[in-house]
């Protein structure tokens, strides 16, 4: 019983110590705001030092009771105001350790390209005293706002070999239209493809947009397409590490990805054969990997190729016969150009096409010599 009686005064002492500590944080903020709440306050260089208290209170830090000295740690316990003009840089890693560690290895933290990229800080993307959660509509890193946040530097401050027009191409893409016009936040924005804190240069093997990783990056949204690609002839060579095999960006471009139904798309019905022929008419690649060349010439001489050149979009092109992402060799039982499957493939356009109809060859140098029955008909 005596021990319990003696414990009561100790409890009240600890309670008042804790209470006084909480008041010391409050008074510390008041000390800061006594100067920094002045909209006219500036440093020697003319930079504003004003802190909008209302915005801070509505920020993610203000809502969690973060005080000034918890970020500006060199002012903790400081009494002799005003403080020195130059303070230590705020270390966000005290709380956000993982994000800061990733950021320090990113292209933003250190220019590793030699292209004159500027280094940036947490505040450049997230703000300072008015930081919002990434899920807040008003946050500069909210999906709908992120392109404008990135463009603030990449259109005006950053100079790269590709120039600002390469960055602006994203605004013409199907991804941007889905994001900007339809408000679909799951549509690809800068961070979906490049990452957030761990952004690497495109030539860095660890970059999410390097050739080594681009299939997985695109596949994070286009799961079914990734599966089909990896099961196809291109995907199997990609897994082997063959660098000449086409990946997503080789056919669809990078920032200005558009729907295949748009005339501007490189895989539009009347343009897709030009994309495929970049590899399949390359004699050096043909010798190295053992495939036939003159695919564009032989296709162009056919009825399909001739009609396509005149703008007919309903006529068969490369993908109509070979498929899109799951392209397979003719000996594969699942291939759309396997002899057993050709009647079905041709029948997509030519209703009732049978085995004899499918015997007509497409890639021939001379219809009259190599495809005489079809030529006669």
Tab-separated table of C-alpha atoms in Angstrom:
chain	number	residue	atom	x	y	z
A	1	UNK	CA	0.000	0.000	0.000
A	2	UNK	CA	2.814	2.402	0.857
A	3	UNK	CA	4.456	1.808	-2.542
A	4	UNK	CA	1.215	2.730	-4.263
A	5	UNK	CA	0.868	5.970	-2.237
A	6	UNK	CA	4.392	7.044	-3.129
A	7	UNK	CA	3.814	6.308	-6.814
A	8	UNK	CA	1.062	8.935	-7.155
A	9	UNK	CA	3.288	12.039	-6.748
A	10	UNK	CA	5.756	10.504	-9.252
A	11	UNK	CA	2.943	10.011	-11.756
A	12	UNK	CA	1.930	13.697	-11.513
A	13	UNK	CA	5.530	14.843	-11.855
A	14	UNK	CA	5.947	12.831	-15.073
A	15	UNK	CA	2.589	14.063	-16.339
A	16	UNK	CA	3.553	17.734	-15.897
A	17	UNK	CA	6.938	17.136	-17.503
A	18	UNK	CA	5.228	15.648	-20.557
A	19	UNK	CA	2.707	18.475	-20.599
A	20	UNK	CA	5.399	21.121	-20.381
A	21	UNK	CA	7.270	19.391	-23.210
A	22	UNK	CA	4.202	19.632	-25.432
A	23	UNK	CA	3.903	23.306	-24.597
A	24	UNK	CA	7.560	23.828	-25.470
A	25	UNK	CA	6.880	22.514	-29.024
A	26	UNK	CA	3.939	24.863	-29.321
A	27	UNK	CA	5.910	27.858	-28.119
A	28	UNK	CA	8.734	26.913	-30.487
A	29	UNK	CA	6.344	27.096	-33.441
A	30	UNK	CA	5.035	30.414	-32.135
A	31	UNK	CA	8.581	31.730	-31.945
A	32	UNK	CA	9.137	30.752	-35.596
A	33	UNK	CA	5.843	32.185	-36.769
A	34	UNK	CA	6.401	35.481	-34.974
A	35	UNK	CA	8.788	36.246	-37.841
A	36	UNK	CA	7.964	33.798	-40.638
A	37	UNK	CA	4.278	34.653	-40.746
A	38	UNK	CA	5.256	38.029	-42.194
A	39	UNK	CA	4.617	37.932	-45.998
A	40	UNK	CA	7.355	40.550	-46.489
A	41	UNK	CA	10.098	38.519	-44.778
A	42	UNK	CA	13.006	37.797	-47.135
A	43	UNK	CA	16.618	36.695	-46.816
A	44	UNK	CA	19.647	38.623	-47.998
A	45	UNK	CA	19.223	37.277	-51.534
A	46	UNK	CA	15.625	38.474	-51.712
A	47	UNK	CA	14.095	35.010	-51.373
A	48	UNK	CA	10.817	34.882	-49.476
A	49	UNK	CA	10.915	33.256	-46.033
A	50	UNK	CA	7.180	33.521	-45.492
A	51	UNK	CA	5.388	30.443	-44.102
A	52	UNK	CA	1.624	30.271	-44.542
A	53	UNK	CA	0.537	28.802	-41.219
A	54	UNK	CA	-2.897	27.790	-42.477
A	55	UNK	CA	-1.415	25.844	-45.382
A	56	UNK	CA	1.093	24.204	-43.061
A	57	UNK	CA	-1.649	23.092	-40.692
A	58	UNK	CA	-3.532	21.506	-43.619
A	59	UNK	CA	-0.391	19.798	-44.920
A	60	UNK	CA	0.401	16.150	-44.245
A	61	UNK	CA	3.017	17.225	-41.688
A	62	UNK	CA	0.791	19.778	-39.987
A	63	UNK	CA	-2.042	17.277	-39.646
A	64	UNK	CA	0.322	14.865	-37.897
A	65	UNK	CA	1.557	17.458	-35.421
A	66	UNK	CA	5.047	17.844	-36.852
A	67	UNK	CA	6.658	20.962	-35.387
A	68	UNK	CA	9.161	23.323	-37.016
A	69	UNK	CA	12.153	22.037	-35.055
A	70	UNK	CA	11.393	18.413	-35.908
A	71	UNK	CA	12.531	19.243	-39.453
A	72	UNK	CA	14.855	22.180	-38.716
A	73	UNK	CA	16.695	20.184	-36.086
A	74	UNK	CA	19.542	22.686	-35.590
A	75	UNK	CA	17.003	25.040	-33.988
A	76	UNK	CA	15.917	22.543	-31.354
A	77	UNK	CA	16.396	24.204	-27.977
A	78	UNK	CA	17.456	27.471	-29.622
A	79	UNK	CA	16.396	30.524	-27.556
A	80	UNK	CA	18.374	33.519	-28.796
A	81	UNK	CA	16.248	34.637	-31.728
A	82	UNK	CA	16.621	35.667	-34.488
A	83	UNK	CA	18.599	32.589	-35.513
A	84	UNK	CA	21.491	32.585	-38.036
A	85	UNK	CA	20.310	33.148	-41.607
A	86	UNK	CA	21.780	29.915	-42.974
A	87	UNK	CA	20.480	26.695	-41.444
A	88	UNK	CA	21.350	23.111	-42.202
A	89	UNK	CA	19.383	21.577	-45.049
A	90	UNK	CA	16.365	19.636	-43.856
A	91	UNK	CA	17.080	15.902	-43.827
A	92	UNK	CA	13.892	14.175	-44.984
A	93	UNK	CA	15.661	10.854	-44.485
A	94	UNK	CA	15.163	11.153	-40.725
A	95	UNK	CA	11.601	9.952	-41.362
A	96	UNK	CA	11.604	8.887	-45.009
A	97	UNK	CA	14.748	6.773	-45.005
A	98	UNK	CA	13.909	4.356	-47.826
A	99	UNK	CA	12.770	7.093	-50.207
A	100	UNK	CA	15.890	9.177	-49.578
A	101	UNK	CA	18.223	6.195	-50.031
A	102	UNK	CA	16.609	5.432	-53.399
A	103	UNK	CA	16.693	9.089	-54.390
A	104	UNK	CA	20.420	9.417	-53.677
A	105	UNK	CA	21.077	6.674	-56.246
A	106	UNK	CA	18.795	8.231	-58.855
A	107	UNK	CA	19.626	10.379	-61.848
A	108	UNK	CA	17.933	13.317	-60.114
A	109	UNK	CA	20.323	13.277	-57.187
A	110	UNK	CA	23.461	13.209	-59.285
A	111	UNK	CA	24.010	13.899	-62.974
A	112	UNK	CA	25.480	10.655	-64.265
A	113	UNK	CA	24.730	11.267	-67.944
A	114	UNK	CA	27.016	14.182	-68.748
A	115	UNK	CA	24.048	15.898	-70.401
A	116	UNK	CA	23.914	18.758	-67.936
A	117	UNK	CA	20.935	17.544	-65.947
A	118	UNK	CA	20.274	19.552	-62.815
A	119	UNK	CA	20.007	17.961	-59.404
A	120	UNK	CA	16.709	18.308	-57.614
A	121	UNK	CA	15.517	18.031	-54.036
A	122	UNK	CA	12.468	16.558	-52.321
A	123	UNK	CA	10.883	20.018	-52.169
A	124	UNK	CA	11.068	20.468	-55.959
A	125	UNK	CA	8.501	17.711	-56.412
A	126	UNK	CA	6.615	17.616	-53.108
A	127	UNK	CA	6.703	21.250	-51.990
A	128	UNK	CA	7.922	22.566	-48.639
A	129	UNK	CA	5.552	23.670	-45.893
A	130	UNK	CA	2.409	22.773	-47.847
A	131	UNK	CA	3.259	19.126	-48.602
A	132	UNK	CA	0.202	17.005	-49.333
A	133	UNK	CA	-0.249	13.256	-49.405
A	134	UNK	CA	0.315	11.725	-52.839
A	135	UNK	CA	-3.367	10.700	-52.716
A	136	UNK	CA	-4.518	14.300	-52.234
A	137	UNK	CA	-6.025	15.910	-55.352
A	138	UNK	CA	-3.985	19.084	-54.757
A	139	UNK	CA	-0.635	17.316	-54.383
A	140	UNK	CA	1.869	18.032	-57.174
A	141	UNK	CA	2.609	14.291	-57.303
A	142	UNK	CA	-1.036	13.219	-57.533
A	143	UNK	CA	-1.367	11.214	-60.785
A	144	UNK	CA	-3.386	13.912	-62.571
A	145	UNK	CA	-0.830	16.592	-61.626
A	146	UNK	CA	2.425	14.677	-62.002
A	147	UNK	CA	3.040	15.370	-65.731
A	148	UNK	CA	2.926	19.131	-65.103
A	149	UNK	CA	5.266	18.751	-62.103
A	150	UNK	CA	7.837	16.851	-64.168
A	151	UNK	CA	7.463	19.197	-67.142
A	152	UNK	CA	8.210	22.194	-64.924
A	153	UNK	CA	11.862	21.109	-65.111
A	154	UNK	CA	12.022	18.938	-68.199
A	155	UNK	CA	10.579	21.570	-70.521
A	156	UNK	CA	12.381	24.608	-69.161
A	157	UNK	CA	15.460	23.734	-67.108
A	158	UNK	CA	16.771	20.406	-68.379
A	159	UNK	CA	18.679	20.245	-71.652
A	160	UNK	CA	19.045	16.800	-73.204
A	161	UNK	CA	20.082	15.493	-76.607
A	162	UNK	CA	16.491	14.701	-77.557
A	163	UNK	CA	15.233	18.167	-76.660
A	164	UNK	CA	11.963	19.372	-75.195
A	165	UNK	CA	9.875	18.118	-78.118
A	166	UNK	CA	10.589	14.556	-77.039
A	167	UNK	CA	9.085	15.370	-73.629
A	168	UNK	CA	6.084	17.118	-75.195
A	169	UNK	CA	5.294	14.012	-77.238
A	170	UNK	CA	3.701	12.484	-74.157
A	171	UNK	CA	0.908	15.059	-74.427
A	172	UNK	CA	-0.060	13.498	-77.775
A	173	UNK	CA	-0.213	9.971	-76.407
A	174	UNK	CA	-3.170	7.746	-75.617
A	175	UNK	CA	-1.890	7.574	-72.043
A	176	UNK	CA	-2.010	11.347	-71.525
A	177	UNK	CA	-5.454	11.663	-73.073
A	178	UNK	CA	-6.812	8.976	-70.759
A	179	UNK	CA	-5.250	10.779	-67.812
A	180	UNK	CA	-6.043	14.386	-68.754
A	181	UNK	CA	-9.347	14.043	-70.586
A	182	UNK	CA	-10.928	11.057	-68.855
A	183	UNK	CA	-9.270	11.376	-65.428
A	184	UNK	CA	-8.160	7.741	-65.416
A	185	UNK	CA	-5.457	7.834	-62.742
A	186	UNK	CA	-4.336	4.295	-63.561
A	187	UNK	CA	-3.263	5.468	-67.031
A	188	UNK	CA	0.507	5.636	-67.424
A	189	UNK	CA	2.158	8.833	-66.237
A	190	UNK	CA	5.842	9.653	-65.703
A	191	UNK	CA	6.240	7.667	-62.479
A	192	UNK	CA	4.451	4.570	-63.790
A	193	UNK	CA	7.181	4.118	-66.388
A	194	UNK	CA	10.246	5.838	-64.906
A	195	UNK	CA	9.669	5.237	-61.196
A	196	UNK	CA	9.418	7.864	-58.471
A	197	UNK	CA	12.435	8.189	-56.174
A	198	UNK	CA	14.655	5.616	-57.909
A	199	UNK	CA	14.600	7.074	-61.447
A	200	UNK	CA	17.548	5.926	-63.558
A	201	UNK	CA	18.855	7.036	-66.942
A	202	UNK	CA	17.501	5.069	-69.884
A	203	UNK	CA	20.934	3.547	-70.582
A	204	UNK	CA	21.279	2.319	-66.997
A	205	UNK	CA	20.584	-1.466	-66.909
A	206	UNK	CA	18.623	-0.928	-63.688
A	207	UNK	CA	16.322	1.635	-65.283
A	208	UNK	CA	12.691	0.588	-65.546
A	209	UNK	CA	12.674	1.846	-69.160
A	210	UNK	CA	15.902	0.154	-70.264
A	211	UNK	CA	15.575	-2.518	-72.944
A	212	UNK	CA	16.264	-5.097	-70.260
A	213	UNK	CA	13.263	-4.048	-68.173
A	214	UNK	CA	10.825	-2.320	-70.551
A	215	UNK	CA	8.708	-5.442	-71.135
A	216	UNK	CA	8.091	-5.850	-67.414
A	217	UNK	CA	7.380	-2.127	-67.026
A	218	UNK	CA	4.765	-2.044	-69.794
A	219	UNK	CA	3.482	-5.412	-68.613
A	220	UNK	CA	2.674	-4.009	-65.176
A	221	UNK	CA	-0.433	-2.546	-66.842
A	222	UNK	CA	-0.665	-4.621	-70.039
A	223	UNK	CA	-0.475	-8.002	-68.344
A	224	UNK	CA	-2.109	-10.051	-71.102
A	225	UNK	CA	0.053	-8.461	-73.788
A	226	UNK	CA	3.213	-9.179	-71.793
A	227	UNK	CA	2.170	-12.835	-71.502
A	228	UNK	CA	1.479	-13.117	-75.237
A	229	UNK	CA	4.756	-11.408	-76.151
A	230	UNK	CA	6.836	-13.682	-73.920
A	231	UNK	CA	5.194	-16.765	-75.443
A	232	UNK	CA	5.913	-15.540	-78.982
A	233	UNK	CA	9.080	-15.772	-81.059
A	234	UNK	CA	10.202	-12.265	-80.153
A	235	UNK	CA	9.663	-12.766	-76.440
A	236	UNK	CA	11.589	-16.025	-76.348
A	237	UNK	CA	14.602	-14.321	-77.929
A	238	UNK	CA	14.168	-11.372	-75.551
A	239	UNK	CA	14.405	-13.721	-72.552
A	240	UNK	CA	17.629	-15.119	-74.010
A	241	UNK	CA	19.109	-11.615	-73.904
A	242	UNK	CA	19.240	-11.063	-77.670
A	243	UNK	CA	19.539	-7.282	-78.050
A	244	UNK	CA	18.310	-7.095	-81.651
A	245	UNK	CA	14.831	-8.379	-80.829
A	246	UNK	CA	12.087	-5.728	-80.902
A	247	UNK	CA	10.561	-4.561	-77.616
A	248	UNK	CA	7.462	-2.455	-76.947
A	249	UNK	CA	9.067	0.903	-77.740
A	250	UNK	CA	10.504	-0.291	-81.065
A	251	UNK	CA	7.025	-0.754	-82.498
A	252	UNK	CA	4.870	1.654	-80.462
A	253	UNK	CA	7.414	4.460	-79.779
A	254	UNK	CA	8.094	5.892	-76.322
A	255	UNK	CA	6.301	9.048	-75.201
A	256	UNK	CA	3.949	9.485	-78.168
A	257	UNK	CA	2.254	6.083	-77.982
A	258	UNK	CA	-1.044	6.264	-79.849
A	259	UNK	CA	-3.862	3.835	-80.540
A	260	UNK	CA	-3.316	1.491	-83.530
A	261	UNK	CA	-6.572	2.924	-84.890
A	262	UNK	CA	-5.043	6.414	-85.190
A	263	UNK	CA	-3.365	7.455	-88.431
A	264	UNK	CA	-0.387	8.816	-86.475
A	265	UNK	CA	0.380	5.407	-84.953
A	266	UNK	CA	3.358	3.530	-86.427
A	267	UNK	CA	1.275	0.343	-86.183
A	268	UNK	CA	-1.721	1.785	-88.036
A	269	UNK	CA	-3.078	-0.679	-90.608
A	270	UNK	CA	-1.339	0.939	-93.604
A	271	UNK	CA	1.956	1.571	-91.760
A	272	UNK	CA	2.637	-1.569	-89.784
A	273	UNK	CA	4.511	-3.319	-92.613
A	274	UNK	CA	7.082	-0.488	-92.605
A	275	UNK	CA	7.738	-1.135	-88.905
A	276	UNK	CA	8.124	-4.894	-89.371
A	277	UNK	CA	10.376	-4.479	-92.407
A	278	UNK	CA	12.924	-2.463	-90.425
A	279	UNK	CA	14.159	-5.811	-89.122
A	280	UNK	CA	12.772	-8.292	-91.617
A	281	UNK	CA	14.345	-6.534	-94.614
A	282	UNK	CA	17.691	-6.151	-92.874
A	283	UNK	CA	20.089	-8.541	-94.612
A	284	UNK	CA	22.652	-8.431	-91.797
A	285	UNK	CA	20.037	-9.493	-89.245
A	286	UNK	CA	18.702	-12.132	-91.640
A	287	UNK	CA	22.144	-13.706	-92.025
A	288	UNK	CA	22.745	-13.611	-88.261
A	289	UNK	CA	19.399	-15.077	-87.194
A	290	UNK	CA	18.464	-17.127	-90.242
A	291	UNK	CA	15.197	-15.569	-91.404
A	292	UNK	CA	14.113	-14.634	-94.935
A	293	UNK	CA	14.436	-11.067	-96.227
A	294	UNK	CA	12.571	-9.044	-98.881
A	295	UNK	CA	9.411	-9.309	-96.797
A	296	UNK	CA	8.350	-5.746	-97.638
A	297	UNK	CA	9.001	-6.109	-101.355
A	298	UNK	CA	7.155	-9.410	-101.679
A	299	UNK	CA	4.238	-8.139	-99.592
A	300	UNK	CA	4.055	-4.886	-101.565
A	301	UNK	CA	3.798	-6.811	-104.842
A	302	UNK	CA	0.845	-8.820	-103.594
A	303	UNK	CA	-2.793	-7.739	-103.809
A	304	UNK	CA	-2.785	-7.064	-100.076
A	305	UNK	CA	0.291	-4.855	-100.310
A	306	UNK	CA	-0.959	-2.963	-103.357
A	307	UNK	CA	-4.330	-2.248	-101.749
A	308	UNK	CA	-2.635	-1.177	-98.524
A	309	UNK	CA	-0.431	1.311	-100.373
A	310	UNK	CA	-3.578	2.920	-101.744
A	311	UNK	CA	-4.899	3.396	-98.200
A	312	UNK	CA	-7.200	0.374	-97.847
A	313	UNK	CA	-7.263	-0.361	-94.110
A	314	UNK	CA	-9.424	-3.506	-94.310
A	315	UNK	CA	-6.908	-5.459	-96.351
A	316	UNK	CA	-4.544	-7.872	-94.599
A	317	UNK	CA	-1.254	-6.556	-93.253
A	318	UNK	CA	1.554	-8.264	-91.301
A	319	UNK	CA	-0.364	-8.494	-88.044
A	320	UNK	CA	-3.532	-9.742	-89.745
A	321	UNK	CA	-1.757	-12.970	-90.647
A	322	UNK	CA	1.106	-13.295	-88.164
A	323	UNK	CA	-0.586	-11.857	-85.093
A	324	UNK	CA	0.317	-8.914	-82.916
A	325	UNK	CA	2.316	-9.746	-79.816
A	326	UNK	CA	2.163	-13.554	-79.805
A	327	UNK	CA	3.893	-13.975	-83.178
A	328	UNK	CA	4.971	-17.590	-83.639
A	329	UNK	CA	6.920	-19.498	-86.329
A	330	UNK	CA	4.859	-21.440	-88.879
A	331	UNK	CA	5.880	-24.811	-87.404
A	332	UNK	CA	4.331	-23.900	-84.028
A	333	UNK	CA	0.898	-25.600	-83.750
A	334	UNK	CA	-0.461	-22.392	-82.155
A	335	UNK	CA	0.839	-20.167	-84.951
A	336	UNK	CA	-1.797	-18.368	-87.001
A	337	UNK	CA	0.214	-19.201	-90.150
A	338	UNK	CA	0.629	-22.874	-89.324
A	339	UNK	CA	-0.770	-24.792	-92.360
A	340	UNK	CA	-3.519	-26.318	-90.221
A	341	UNK	CA	-4.594	-22.862	-89.007
A	342	UNK	CA	-4.365	-20.919	-92.268
A	343	UNK	CA	-7.994	-21.543	-93.342
A	344	UNK	CA	-9.168	-19.966	-90.080
A	345	UNK	CA	-6.696	-17.081	-90.407
A	346	UNK	CA	-7.707	-16.331	-93.991
A	347	UNK	CA	-11.334	-16.860	-93.057
A	348	UNK	CA	-11.244	-13.794	-90.781
A	349	UNK	CA	-11.487	-11.714	-93.959
A	350	UNK	CA	-12.530	-14.264	-96.559
A	351	UNK	CA	-15.611	-16.021	-95.221
A	352	UNK	CA	-15.724	-19.685	-96.180
A	353	UNK	CA	-12.012	-19.891	-97.002
A	354	UNK	CA	-10.957	-23.525	-97.117
A	355	UNK	CA	-7.762	-25.529	-97.419
A	356	UNK	CA	-7.315	-24.844	-101.125
A	357	UNK	CA	-7.897	-21.107	-100.669
A	358	UNK	CA	-5.185	-20.982	-98.010
A	359	UNK	CA	-2.626	-22.585	-100.334
A	360	UNK	CA	-2.055	-19.275	-102.086
A	361	UNK	CA	1.307	-17.799	-101.072
A	362	UNK	CA	1.781	-14.194	-100.035
A	363	UNK	CA	5.536	-13.546	-99.948
A	364	UNK	CA	6.524	-14.453	-103.508
A	365	UNK	CA	8.883	-12.669	-105.876
A	366	UNK	CA	6.672	-13.344	-108.898
A	367	UNK	CA	2.986	-14.256	-108.695
A	368	UNK	CA	3.107	-15.632	-112.239
A	369	UNK	CA	6.049	-17.950	-111.523
A	370	UNK	CA	5.674	-18.963	-107.874
A	371	UNK	CA	1.937	-18.627	-107.355
A	372	UNK	CA	0.584	-19.505	-110.777
A	373	UNK	CA	-2.812	-20.888	-109.715
A	374	UNK	CA	-3.595	-17.817	-107.641
A	375	UNK	CA	-2.234	-15.655	-110.480
A	376	UNK	CA	-4.491	-17.387	-113.002
A	377	UNK	CA	-7.582	-16.975	-110.781
